[in-house]
Amino acid sequence: MAHRLDEQVAIITGASRGIGRAIAEAYAAEGARLCLIATDMARLQEVQDSLGLPAEQILTLSLNVRDRDACFAAVKQVEQHFGRVDVLVNNAGVYRAKSFLDYTPGDFQDLLDVNLFGVLHFMQAVLPGMQARRHGRIVNMASTAGKWGSRNQSAYNVSKHAVVGITRCVALEASPHNVTVNAICPGFIQTDMVEELKAQVAHSSGMTGEELVKAALSRVPLGRILNPTEIAGLAVFLGSAESSGMTGQSIHVDGGMVMF
Ligand code: NAP
């Protein structure tokens, strides 16, 4: 039986847990060959073991996406191992909540180093090969925080607005080469990051975690925190031939929280 990502070679960053792990599971189920990236090798190994793919169909690489040389070396290693990269899922990300007045320039730099520059390094590393082969799909993980303002997380929102912006700009330049670049904007998804958000925002706002969740969900028409698999489905679509007619888009998967 044919699968939606048969024979496709995909790099997924931030694949050791949360949304990235769910994307790795969905991509494996759809027949992709995988390179999984994160900093924590033990967790990556656990994901690799759980997927049960033949050893020649999966690579796990421990690297920090802030490190441009390491990102380029990883892409080179994948191209040597699998012959090419068809799909890049730029999912690795970090979160930190503070009021604007409490954030330091270092906080902004730190979030941009991972959430923007990690995305930029990997796109610049894969695009020459994708463009030469006239085939490629790039999926960047932005956020609803990349589309609107939120209190007490301006540095995170800035980094995710940057992901939406760079997705649009690179989509324009890559289109003539038949490479598409799209972004996903999740709302509240049940992962370690949303637990960090609850703890940090509750601390700064004086609410309990429960009060915070209630307030947050009052803005979500579907009324629940989503599951990582609900993001993985869109990541499969955007990485597959089914999305060949769309580029430069940033799509909300947020229970209806943002409607424009
Ligand atoms: P998570 O559970 O905290 O997982 C983050 C992933 O990124 C982990 O695999 C982590 O692996 C990896 N990572 C973090 N910094 C890295 C670095 N410097 N280099 C390499 N890997 C790094 O987060 P998540 O909720 O799954 O979030 C995934 C993406 O979705 C992020 O871009 C996030 O901003 C976005 N997002 C999440 C939500 C949400 O509600 N959860 C909402 C909107 C957008 P290691 O720890 O092993 O390095």
PDB file of C-alpha atoms and ligand atoms in Angstrom:
ATOM      1  CA  MET A   1       0.000   0.000   0.000  1.00  0.00           C
ATOM      2  CA  ALA A   2       1.319   3.448  -0.910  1.00  0.00           C
ATOM      3  CA  HIS A   3       1.939   5.948   1.873  1.00  0.00           C
ATOM      4  CA  ARG A   4       1.846   9.737   1.697  1.00  0.00           C
ATOM      5  CA  LEU A   5       5.601  10.196   2.304  1.00  0.00           C
ATOM      6  CA  ASP A   6       7.003   7.044   0.707  1.00  0.00           C
ATOM      7  CA  GLU A   7      10.704   7.433  -0.182  1.00  0.00           C
ATOM      8  CA  GLN A   8      10.759  11.030   1.106  1.00  0.00           C
ATOM      9  CA  VAL A   9      13.815  11.990   3.149  1.00  0.00           C
ATOM     10  CA  ALA A  10      12.837  14.301   6.010  1.00  0.00           C
ATOM     11  CA  ILE A  11      14.824  16.209   8.632  1.00  0.00           C
ATOM     12  CA  ILE A  12      12.799  16.987  11.772  1.00  0.00           C
ATOM     13  CA  THR A  13      14.312  19.264  14.415  1.00  0.00           C
ATOM     14  CA  GLY A  14      13.107  19.157  18.016  1.00  0.00           C
ATOM     15  CA  ALA A  15      12.099  15.532  17.501  1.00  0.00           C
ATOM     16  CA  SER A  16      13.006  14.263  20.974  1.00  0.00           C
ATOM     17  CA  ARG A  17       9.609  15.078  22.529  1.00  0.00           C
ATOM     18  CA  GLY A  18       6.347  16.997  22.174  1.00  0.00           C
ATOM     19  CA  ILE A  19       5.169  18.108  18.737  1.00  0.00           C
ATOM     20  CA  GLY A  20       8.399  17.070  16.994  1.00  0.00           C
ATOM     21  CA  ARG A  21       8.131  13.532  18.326  1.00  0.00           C
ATOM     22  CA  ALA A  22       4.498  13.305  17.133  1.00  0.00           C
ATOM     23  CA  ILE A  23       5.610  14.523  13.689  1.00  0.00           C
ATOM     24  CA  ALA A  24       8.384  11.903  13.623  1.00  0.00           C
ATOM     25  CA  GLU A  25       5.841   9.187  14.444  1.00  0.00           C
ATOM     26  CA  ALA A  26       3.433  10.412  11.739  1.00  0.00           C
ATOM     27  CA  TYR A  27       6.206  10.708   9.140  1.00  0.00           C
ATOM     28  CA  ALA A  28       7.487   7.207   9.958  1.00  0.00           C
ATOM     29  CA  ALA A  29       3.953   5.816   9.598  1.00  0.00           C
ATOM     30  CA  GLU A  30       3.691   7.504   6.179  1.00  0.00           C
ATOM     31  CA  GLY A  31       6.871   5.864   4.871  1.00  0.00           C
ATOM     32  CA  ALA A  32       9.449   8.665   5.254  1.00  0.00           C
ATOM     33  CA  ARG A  33      13.166   8.175   5.881  1.00  0.00           C
ATOM     34  CA  LEU A  34      14.089  10.271   8.850  1.00  0.00           C
ATOM     35  CA  CYS A  35      16.835  12.376  10.362  1.00  0.00           C
ATOM     36  CA  LEU A  36      15.755  13.318  13.890  1.00  0.00           C
ATOM     37  CA  ILE A  37      17.520  16.203  15.627  1.00  0.00           C
ATOM     38  CA  ALA A  38      17.556  17.594  19.190  1.00  0.00           C
ATOM     39  CA  THR A  39      20.168  18.196  21.890  1.00  0.00           C
ATOM     40  CA  ASP A  40      19.236  15.241  24.131  1.00  0.00           C
ATOM     41  CA  MET A  41      20.667  12.097  22.512  1.00  0.00           C
ATOM     42  CA  ALA A  42      19.177   9.709  25.113  1.00  0.00           C
ATOM     43  CA  ARG A  43      15.642  10.928  24.349  1.00  0.00           C
ATOM     44  CA  LEU A  44      16.310  10.797  20.594  1.00  0.00           C
ATOM     45  CA  GLN A  45      17.511   7.227  20.957  1.00  0.00           C
ATOM     46  CA  GLU A  46      14.310   6.380  22.821  1.00  0.00           C
ATOM     47  CA  VAL A  47      12.230   7.892  19.962  1.00  0.00           C
ATOM     48  CA  GLN A  48      14.277   5.975  17.394  1.00  0.00           C
ATOM     49  CA  ASP A  49      13.751   2.709  19.287  1.00  0.00           C
ATOM     50  CA  SER A  50      10.004   3.327  19.590  1.00  0.00           C
ATOM     51  CA  LEU A  51       9.615   3.959  15.833  1.00  0.00           C
ATOM     52  CA  GLY A  52      11.068   0.557  14.965  1.00  0.00           C
ATOM     53  CA  LEU A  53      12.352   1.635  11.542  1.00  0.00           C
ATOM     54  CA  PRO A  54      15.153  -0.356   9.859  1.00  0.00           C
ATOM     55  CA  ALA A  55      18.527   1.171  10.870  1.00  0.00           C
ATOM     56  CA  GLU A  56      19.276   2.360   7.313  1.00  0.00           C
ATOM     57  CA  GLN A  57      16.055   4.449   7.267  1.00  0.00           C
ATOM     58  CA  ILE A  58      16.779   6.623  10.299  1.00  0.00           C
ATOM     59  CA  LEU A  59      19.545   8.879  11.593  1.00  0.00           C
ATOM     60  CA  THR A  60      19.515  10.610  14.970  1.00  0.00           C
ATOM     61  CA  LEU A  61      21.811  13.591  15.461  1.00  0.00           C
ATOM     62  CA  SER A  62      22.419  15.497  18.660  1.00  0.00           C
ATOM     63  CA  LEU A  63      23.084  19.158  17.935  1.00  0.00           C
ATOM     64  CA  ASN A  64      22.128  22.636  19.042  1.00  0.00           C
ATOM     65  CA  VAL A  65      20.257  24.500  16.290  1.00  0.00           C
ATOM     66  CA  ARG A  66      21.978  27.724  17.440  1.00  0.00           C
ATOM     67  CA  ASP A  67      25.194  26.257  15.981  1.00  0.00           C
ATOM     68  CA  ARG A  68      25.202  27.154  12.278  1.00  0.00           C
ATOM     69  CA  ASP A  69      28.185  24.942  11.412  1.00  0.00           C
ATOM     70  CA  ALA A  70      26.536  21.960  13.138  1.00  0.00           C
ATOM     71  CA  CYS A  71      23.295  22.542  11.153  1.00  0.00           C
ATOM     72  CA  PHE A  72      25.205  22.612   7.844  1.00  0.00           C
ATOM     73  CA  ALA A  73      27.236  19.523   8.839  1.00  0.00           C
ATOM     74  CA  ALA A  74      24.009  17.668   9.688  1.00  0.00           C
ATOM     75  CA  VAL A  75      22.473  18.430   6.282  1.00  0.00           C
ATOM     76  CA  LYS A  76      25.687  17.269   4.587  1.00  0.00           C
ATOM     77  CA  GLN A  77      25.567  14.025   6.596  1.00  0.00           C
ATOM     78  CA  VAL A  78      21.921  13.421   5.619  1.00  0.00           C
ATOM     79  CA  GLU A  79      22.689  14.098   1.945  1.00  0.00           C
ATOM     80  CA  GLN A  80      25.599  11.641   2.110  1.00  0.00           C
ATOM     81  CA  HIS A  81      23.532   8.992   3.918  1.00  0.00           C
ATOM     82  CA  PHE A  82      20.221   9.257   2.001  1.00  0.00           C
ATOM     83  CA  GLY A  83      21.351  11.070  -1.165  1.00  0.00           C
ATOM     84  CA  ARG A  84      19.143  14.164  -0.642  1.00  0.00           C
ATOM     85  CA  VAL A  85      16.754  16.065   1.639  1.00  0.00           C
ATOM     86  CA  ASP A  86      13.134  16.277   0.413  1.00  0.00           C
ATOM     87  CA  VAL A  87      11.441  17.723   3.505  1.00  0.00           C
ATOM     88  CA  LEU A  88      12.693  19.960   6.310  1.00  0.00           C
ATOM     89  CA  VAL A  89      10.529  20.370   9.404  1.00  0.00           C
ATOM     90  CA  ASN A  90      11.981  23.225  11.465  1.00  0.00           C
ATOM     91  CA  ASN A  91      10.251  22.489  14.758  1.00  0.00           C
ATOM     92  CA  ALA A  92      12.845  23.003  17.554  1.00  0.00           C
ATOM     93  CA  GLY A  93      11.872  25.910  19.762  1.00  0.00           C
ATOM     94  CA  VAL A  94      12.128  27.415  23.239  1.00  0.00           C
ATOM     95  CA  TYR A  95       9.778  29.515  25.365  1.00  0.00           C
ATOM     96  CA  ARG A  96      10.345  32.076  28.127  1.00  0.00           C
ATOM     97  CA  ALA A  97       7.685  34.298  29.713  1.00  0.00           C
ATOM     98  CA  LYS A  98       8.458  37.676  31.278  1.00  0.00           C
ATOM     99  CA  SER A  99       6.925  41.124  31.242  1.00  0.00           C
ATOM    100  CA  PHE A 100       8.450  43.347  28.547  1.00  0.00           C
ATOM    101  CA  LEU A 101      10.198  45.456  31.202  1.00  0.00           C
ATOM    102  CA  ASP A 102      11.787  42.387  32.800  1.00  0.00           C
ATOM    103  CA  TYR A 103      13.125  40.850  29.579  1.00  0.00           C
ATOM    104  CA  THR A 104      16.821  41.546  28.954  1.00  0.00           C
ATOM    105  CA  PRO A 105      18.392  41.937  25.501  1.00  0.00           C
ATOM    106  CA  GLY A 106      19.988  38.560  26.288  1.00  0.00           C
ATOM    107  CA  ASP A 107      16.525  36.950  26.611  1.00  0.00           C
ATOM    108  CA  PHE A 108      15.516  38.305  23.194  1.00  0.00           C
ATOM    109  CA  GLN A 109      18.818  37.123  21.672  1.00  0.00           C
ATOM    110  CA  ASP A 110      18.508  33.689  23.251  1.00  0.00           C
ATOM    111  CA  LEU A 111      14.981  33.091  21.921  1.00  0.00           C
ATOM    112  CA  LEU A 112      15.910  34.443  18.485  1.00  0.00           C
ATOM    113  CA  ASP A 113      19.041  32.248  18.367  1.00  0.00           C
ATOM    114  CA  VAL A 114      16.892  29.096  18.562  1.00  0.00           C
ATOM    115  CA  ASN A 115      13.466  30.076  17.203  1.00  0.00           C
ATOM    116  CA  LEU A 116      14.632  32.242  14.281  1.00  0.00           C
ATOM    117  CA  PHE A 117      18.293  31.491  13.593  1.00  0.00           C
ATOM    118  CA  GLY A 118      17.873  27.710  13.950  1.00  0.00           C
ATOM    119  CA  VAL A 119      15.177  27.912  11.259  1.00  0.00           C
ATOM    120  CA  LEU A 120      17.328  30.174   9.096  1.00  0.00           C
ATOM    121  CA  HIS A 121      20.474  27.970   9.351  1.00  0.00           C
ATOM    122  CA  PHE A 122      18.616  24.814   8.321  1.00  0.00           C
ATOM    123  CA  MET A 123      16.763  26.530   5.461  1.00  0.00           C
ATOM    124  CA  GLN A 124      20.032  27.937   4.079  1.00  0.00           C
ATOM    125  CA  ALA A 125      21.649  24.499   4.410  1.00  0.00           C
ATOM    126  CA  VAL A 126      18.937  22.502   2.579  1.00  0.00           C
ATOM    127  CA  LEU A 127      17.804  24.985  -0.077  1.00  0.00           C
ATOM    128  CA  PRO A 128      20.740  24.694  -2.525  1.00  0.00           C
ATOM    129  CA  GLY A 129      20.168  20.933  -2.861  1.00  0.00           C
ATOM    130  CA  MET A 130      16.360  21.235  -2.999  1.00  0.00           C
ATOM    131  CA  GLN A 131      16.535  23.988  -5.610  1.00  0.00           C
ATOM    132  CA  ALA A 132      19.040  22.058  -7.740  1.00  0.00           C
ATOM    133  CA  ARG A 133      16.714  19.012  -7.709  1.00  0.00           C
ATOM    134  CA  ARG A 134      13.621  21.249  -8.211  1.00  0.00           C
ATOM    135  CA  HIS A 135      11.867  19.480  -5.347  1.00  0.00           C
ATOM    136  CA  GLY A 136      11.478  20.364  -1.701  1.00  0.00           C
ATOM    137  CA  ARG A 137       9.066  21.088   1.139  1.00  0.00           C
ATOM    138  CA  ILE A 138       9.942  23.250   4.136  1.00  0.00           C
ATOM    139  CA  VAL A 139       7.605  23.330   7.147  1.00  0.00           C
ATOM    140  CA  ASN A 140       8.431  25.898   9.846  1.00  0.00           C
ATOM    141  CA  MET A 141       6.838  25.707  13.306  1.00  0.00           C
ATOM    142  CA  ALA A 142       5.636  29.208  14.156  1.00  0.00           C
ATOM    143  CA  SER A 143       2.765  29.828  16.625  1.00  0.00           C
ATOM    144  CA  THR A 144      -0.398  31.831  17.039  1.00  0.00           C
ATOM    145  CA  ALA A 145       2.111  34.017  18.941  1.00  0.00           C
ATOM    146  CA  GLY A 146       3.519  34.796  15.493  1.00  0.00           C
ATOM    147  CA  LYS A 147       0.233  36.338  14.384  1.00  0.00           C
ATOM    148  CA  TRP A 148      -0.958  38.495  17.290  1.00  0.00           C
ATOM    149  CA  GLY A 149       0.169  40.192  20.489  1.00  0.00           C
ATOM    150  CA  SER A 150       0.197  38.463  23.889  1.00  0.00           C
ATOM    151  CA  ARG A 151       1.047  39.793  27.320  1.00  0.00           C
ATOM    152  CA  ASN A 152       4.205  38.654  29.123  1.00  0.00           C
ATOM    153  CA  GLN A 153       5.908  36.861  26.231  1.00  0.00           C
ATOM    154  CA  SER A 154       6.988  39.614  23.829  1.00  0.00           C
ATOM    155  CA  ALA A 155      10.384  38.003  23.099  1.00  0.00           C
ATOM    156  CA  TYR A 156       8.710  34.699  22.180  1.00  0.00           C
ATOM    157  CA  ASN A 157       6.106  36.503  20.034  1.00  0.00           C
ATOM    158  CA  VAL A 158       8.827  38.461  18.234  1.00  0.00           C
ATOM    159  CA  SER A 159      10.695  35.240  17.439  1.00  0.00           C
ATOM    160  CA  LYS A 160       7.533  33.595  16.067  1.00  0.00           C
ATOM    161  CA  HIS A 161       6.517  36.697  14.038  1.00  0.00           C
ATOM    162  CA  ALA A 162      10.008  36.398  12.542  1.00  0.00           C
ATOM    163  CA  VAL A 163       9.309  32.760  11.581  1.00  0.00           C
ATOM    164  CA  VAL A 164       6.070  33.776   9.825  1.00  0.00           C
ATOM    165  CA  GLY A 165       7.933  36.585   8.030  1.00  0.00           C
ATOM    166  CA  ILE A 166      10.884  34.499   6.898  1.00  0.00           C
ATOM    167  CA  THR A 167       8.487  31.770   5.713  1.00  0.00           C
ATOM    168  CA  ARG A 168       6.778  34.273   3.386  1.00  0.00           C
ATOM    169  CA  CYS A 169      10.044  35.768   2.086  1.00  0.00           C
ATOM    170  CA  VAL A 170      11.824  32.452   1.453  1.00  0.00           C
ATOM    171  CA  ALA A 171       8.650  31.067  -0.170  1.00  0.00           C
ATOM    172  CA  LEU A 172       8.860  33.876  -2.755  1.00  0.00           C
ATOM    173  CA  GLU A 173      12.513  33.184  -3.565  1.00  0.00           C
ATOM    174  CA  ALA A 174      12.172  29.380  -3.599  1.00  0.00           C
ATOM    175  CA  SER A 175       8.978  29.234  -5.709  1.00  0.00           C
ATOM    176  CA  PRO A 176      10.715  29.424  -9.099  1.00  0.00           C
ATOM    177  CA  HIS A 177      12.682  26.319  -8.065  1.00  0.00           C
ATOM    178  CA  ASN A 178       9.548  24.308  -7.159  1.00  0.00           C
ATOM    179  CA  VAL A 179      10.311  24.392  -3.430  1.00  0.00           C
ATOM    180  CA  THR A 180       7.442  25.266  -1.083  1.00  0.00           C
ATOM    181  CA  VAL A 181       7.801  26.921   2.322  1.00  0.00           C
ATOM    182  CA  ASN A 182       4.882  27.009   4.753  1.00  0.00           C
ATOM    183  CA  ALA A 183       4.417  27.463   8.498  1.00  0.00           C
ATOM    184  CA  ILE A 184       2.181  25.951  11.152  1.00  0.00           C
ATOM    185  CA  CYS A 185       0.822  28.164  13.934  1.00  0.00           C
ATOM    186  CA  PRO A 186      -0.201  25.978  16.881  1.00  0.00           C
ATOM    187  CA  GLY A 187      -2.268  27.381  19.740  1.00  0.00           C
ATOM    188  CA  PHE A 188      -2.135  25.501  23.088  1.00  0.00           C
ATOM    189  CA  ILE A 189      -0.716  21.995  22.616  1.00  0.00           C
ATOM    190  CA  GLN A 190      -0.180  19.517  25.468  1.00  0.00           C
ATOM    191  CA  THR A 191       3.635  19.279  25.678  1.00  0.00           C
ATOM    192  CA  ASP A 192       6.427  20.180  28.120  1.00  0.00           C
ATOM    193  CA  MET A 193       6.367  23.691  26.633  1.00  0.00           C
ATOM    194  CA  VAL A 194       2.760  24.334  27.575  1.00  0.00           C
ATOM    195  CA  GLU A 195       3.594  23.150  31.121  1.00  0.00           C
ATOM    196  CA  GLU A 196       6.463  25.695  31.172  1.00  0.00           C
ATOM    197  CA  LEU A 197       4.051  28.364  29.910  1.00  0.00           C
ATOM    198  CA  LYS A 198       1.552  27.516  32.654  1.00  0.00           C
ATOM    199  CA  ALA A 199       4.196  27.650  35.382  1.00  0.00           C
ATOM    200  CA  GLN A 200       5.909  30.824  34.141  1.00  0.00           C
ATOM    201  CA  VAL A 201       2.789  32.836  33.269  1.00  0.00           C
ATOM    202  CA  ALA A 202       0.994  31.733  36.448  1.00  0.00           C
ATOM    203  CA  HIS A 203       4.030  32.913  38.432  1.00  0.00           C
ATOM    204  CA  SER A 204       4.136  36.345  36.757  1.00  0.00           C
ATOM    205  CA  SER A 205       0.349  36.903  36.754  1.00  0.00           C
ATOM    206  CA  GLY A 206      -0.332  35.680  40.306  1.00  0.00           C
ATOM    207  CA  MET A 207      -2.884  33.090  39.032  1.00  0.00           C
ATOM    208  CA  THR A 208      -2.844  29.371  39.801  1.00  0.00           C
ATOM    209  CA  GLY A 209      -2.102  27.010  36.899  1.00  0.00           C
ATOM    210  CA  GLU A 210      -5.768  25.958  36.879  1.00  0.00           C
ATOM    211  CA  GLU A 211      -7.033  29.551  36.746  1.00  0.00           C
ATOM    212  CA  LEU A 212      -4.632  30.257  33.933  1.00  0.00           C
ATOM    213  CA  VAL A 213      -5.807  27.266  31.870  1.00  0.00           C
ATOM    214  CA  LYS A 214      -9.441  28.268  32.431  1.00  0.00           C
ATOM    215  CA  ALA A 215      -8.719  31.827  31.274  1.00  0.00           C
ATOM    216  CA  ALA A 216      -6.748  30.600  28.260  1.00  0.00           C
ATOM    217  CA  LEU A 217      -9.404  28.089  27.195  1.00  0.00           C
ATOM    218  CA  SER A 218     -12.154  30.707  27.429  1.00  0.00           C
ATOM    219  CA  ARG A 219     -10.576  32.104  24.222  1.00  0.00           C
ATOM    220  CA  VAL A 220     -10.561  28.701  22.457  1.00  0.00           C
ATOM    221  CA  PRO A 221     -13.873  27.860  20.725  1.00  0.00           C
ATOM    222  CA  LEU A 222     -13.144  24.105  20.786  1.00  0.00           C
ATOM    223  CA  GLY A 223     -12.519  24.524  24.520  1.00  0.00           C
ATOM    224  CA  ARG A 224      -9.545  22.212  24.996  1.00  0.00           C
ATOM    225  CA  ILE A 225      -5.763  22.002  24.832  1.00  0.00           C
ATOM    226  CA  LEU A 226      -4.884  20.137  21.626  1.00  0.00           C
ATOM    227  CA  ASN A 227      -2.851  16.957  21.269  1.00  0.00           C
ATOM    228  CA  PRO A 228       0.529  16.989  19.406  1.00  0.00           C
ATOM    229  CA  THR A 229      -0.905  14.511  16.863  1.00  0.00           C
ATOM    230  CA  GLU A 230      -3.330  17.256  15.773  1.00  0.00           C
ATOM    231  CA  ILE A 231      -0.301  19.268  14.601  1.00  0.00           C
ATOM    232  CA  ALA A 232       1.429  16.241  13.070  1.00  0.00           C
ATOM    233  CA  GLY A 233      -1.446  15.711  10.608  1.00  0.00           C
ATOM    234  CA  LEU A 234      -0.900  19.146   9.064  1.00  0.00           C
ATOM    235  CA  ALA A 235       2.873  18.601   9.033  1.00  0.00           C
ATOM    236  CA  VAL A 236       2.339  15.432   6.960  1.00  0.00           C
ATOM    237  CA  PHE A 237       0.101  17.310   4.516  1.00  0.00           C
ATOM    238  CA  LEU A 238       2.601  20.188   4.158  1.00  0.00           C
ATOM    239  CA  GLY A 239       5.496  17.756   3.679  1.00  0.00           C
ATOM    240  CA  SER A 240       3.719  15.691   1.036  1.00  0.00           C
ATOM    241  CA  ALA A 241       2.758  16.092  -2.619  1.00  0.00           C
ATOM    242  CA  GLU A 242      -0.810  16.938  -1.500  1.00  0.00           C
ATOM    243  CA  SER A 243       0.281  20.502  -0.641  1.00  0.00           C
ATOM    244  CA  SER A 244       2.044  21.157  -3.980  1.00  0.00           C
ATOM    245  CA  GLY A 245      -0.165  24.162  -4.761  1.00  0.00           C
ATOM    246  CA  MET A 246       0.473  26.205  -1.625  1.00  0.00           C
ATOM    247  CA  THR A 247       3.435  28.219  -0.384  1.00  0.00           C
ATOM    248  CA  GLY A 248       4.125  31.135   1.972  1.00  0.00           C
ATOM    249  CA  GLN A 249       1.152  30.219   4.176  1.00  0.00           C
ATOM    250  CA  SER A 250       1.056  30.131   7.972  1.00  0.00           C
ATOM    251  CA  ILE A 251      -1.841  28.013   9.134  1.00  0.00           C
ATOM    252  CA  HIS A 252      -3.465  28.090  12.568  1.00  0.00           C
ATOM    253  CA  VAL A 253      -4.152  24.831  14.401  1.00  0.00           C
ATOM    254  CA  ASP A 254      -5.486  26.329  17.595  1.00  0.00           C
ATOM    255  CA  GLY A 255      -9.028  25.156  18.288  1.00  0.00           C
ATOM    256  CA  GLY A 256     -10.368  28.270  16.558  1.00  0.00           C
ATOM    257  CA  MET A 257      -8.597  30.768  18.852  1.00  0.00           C
ATOM    258  CA  VAL A 258      -7.365  33.023  16.030  1.00  0.00           C
ATOM    259  CA  MET A 259      -9.695  33.532  13.074  1.00  0.00           C
ATOM    260  CA  PHE A 260      -8.259  35.693  10.282  1.00  0.00           C
TER     261      PHE A 260
HETATM  262  P1  NAP B   1       8.882  20.984  23.775  1.00  0.00           P
HETATM  263  O1  NAP B   1       8.010  19.890  24.252  1.00  0.00           O
HETATM  264  O2  NAP B   1       9.528  21.901  24.760  1.00  0.00           O
HETATM  265  O3  NAP B   1       9.988  20.378  22.797  1.00  0.00           O
HETATM  266  C1  NAP B   1      10.939  21.231  22.202  1.00  0.00           C
HETATM  267  C2  NAP B   1      11.808  20.428  21.277  1.00  0.00           C
HETATM  268  O4  NAP B   1      12.803  21.311  20.710  1.00  0.00           O
HETATM  269  C3  NAP B   1      12.549  19.326  22.001  1.00  0.00           C
HETATM  270  O5  NAP B   1      12.676  18.205  21.164  1.00  0.00           O
HETATM  271  C4  NAP B   1      13.907  19.952  22.268  1.00  0.00           C
HETATM  272  O6  NAP B   1      14.846  18.915  22.365  1.00  0.00           O
HETATM  273  C5  NAP B   1      14.112  20.787  21.003  1.00  0.00           C
HETATM  274  N1  NAP B   1      15.045  21.893  21.171  1.00  0.00           N
HETATM  275  C6  NAP B   1      14.889  22.982  21.975  1.00  0.00           C
HETATM  276  N2  NAP B   1      15.955  23.788  21.877  1.00  0.00           N
HETATM  277  C7  NAP B   1      16.801  23.194  20.985  1.00  0.00           C
HETATM  278  C8  NAP B   1      18.056  23.546  20.454  1.00  0.00           C
HETATM  279  N3  NAP B   1      18.683  24.678  20.827  1.00  0.00           N
HETATM  280  N4  NAP B   1      18.633  22.717  19.551  1.00  0.00           N
HETATM  281  C9  NAP B   1      18.023  21.566  19.180  1.00  0.00           C
HETATM  282  N5  NAP B   1      16.821  21.188  19.637  1.00  0.00           N
HETATM  283  C10 NAP B   1      16.219  21.993  20.539  1.00  0.00           C
HETATM  284  O7  NAP B   1       8.070  21.957  22.780  1.00  0.00           O
HETATM  285  P2  NAP B   1       6.816  21.694  21.838  1.00  0.00           P
HETATM  286  O8  NAP B   1       5.627  22.205  22.543  1.00  0.00           O
HETATM  287  O9  NAP B   1       6.854  20.336  21.281  1.00  0.00           O
HETATM  288  O10 NAP B   1       7.155  22.775  20.713  1.00  0.00           O
HETATM  289  C11 NAP B   1       7.632  22.444  19.415  1.00  0.00           C
HETATM  290  C12 NAP B   1       7.518  23.701  18.560  1.00  0.00           C
HETATM  291  O11 NAP B   1       6.140  24.136  18.530  1.00  0.00           O
HETATM  292  C13 NAP B   1       8.328  24.895  19.087  1.00  0.00           C
HETATM  293  O12 NAP B   1       8.877  25.605  18.005  1.00  0.00           O
HETATM  294  C14 NAP B   1       7.278  25.734  19.790  1.00  0.00           C
HETATM  295  O13 NAP B   1       7.641  27.090  19.859  1.00  0.00           O
HETATM  296  C15 NAP B   1       6.069  25.495  18.899  1.00  0.00           C
HETATM  297  N6  NAP B   1       4.790  25.753  19.563  1.00  0.00           N
HETATM  298  C16 NAP B   1       4.375  25.011  20.648  1.00  0.00           C
HETATM  299  C17 NAP B   1       3.154  25.301  21.235  1.00  0.00           C
HETATM  300  C18 NAP B   1       2.610  24.537  22.414  1.00  0.00           C
HETATM  301  O14 NAP B   1       1.547  24.921  22.954  1.00  0.00           O
HETATM  302  N7  NAP B   1       3.225  23.467  22.859  1.00  0.00           N
HETATM  303  C19 NAP B   1       2.362  26.339  20.734  1.00  0.00           C
HETATM  304  C20 NAP B   1       2.822  27.063  19.643  1.00  0.00           C
HETATM  305  C21 NAP B   1       4.023  26.761  19.058  1.00  0.00           C
HETATM  306  P3  NAP B   1      16.021  18.817  23.452  1.00  0.00           P
HETATM  307  O15 NAP B   1      15.455  19.239  24.757  1.00  0.00           O
HETATM  308  O16 NAP B   1      16.457  17.401  23.379  1.00  0.00           O
HETATM  309  O17 NAP B   1      17.033  19.731  22.906  1.00  0.00           O
END
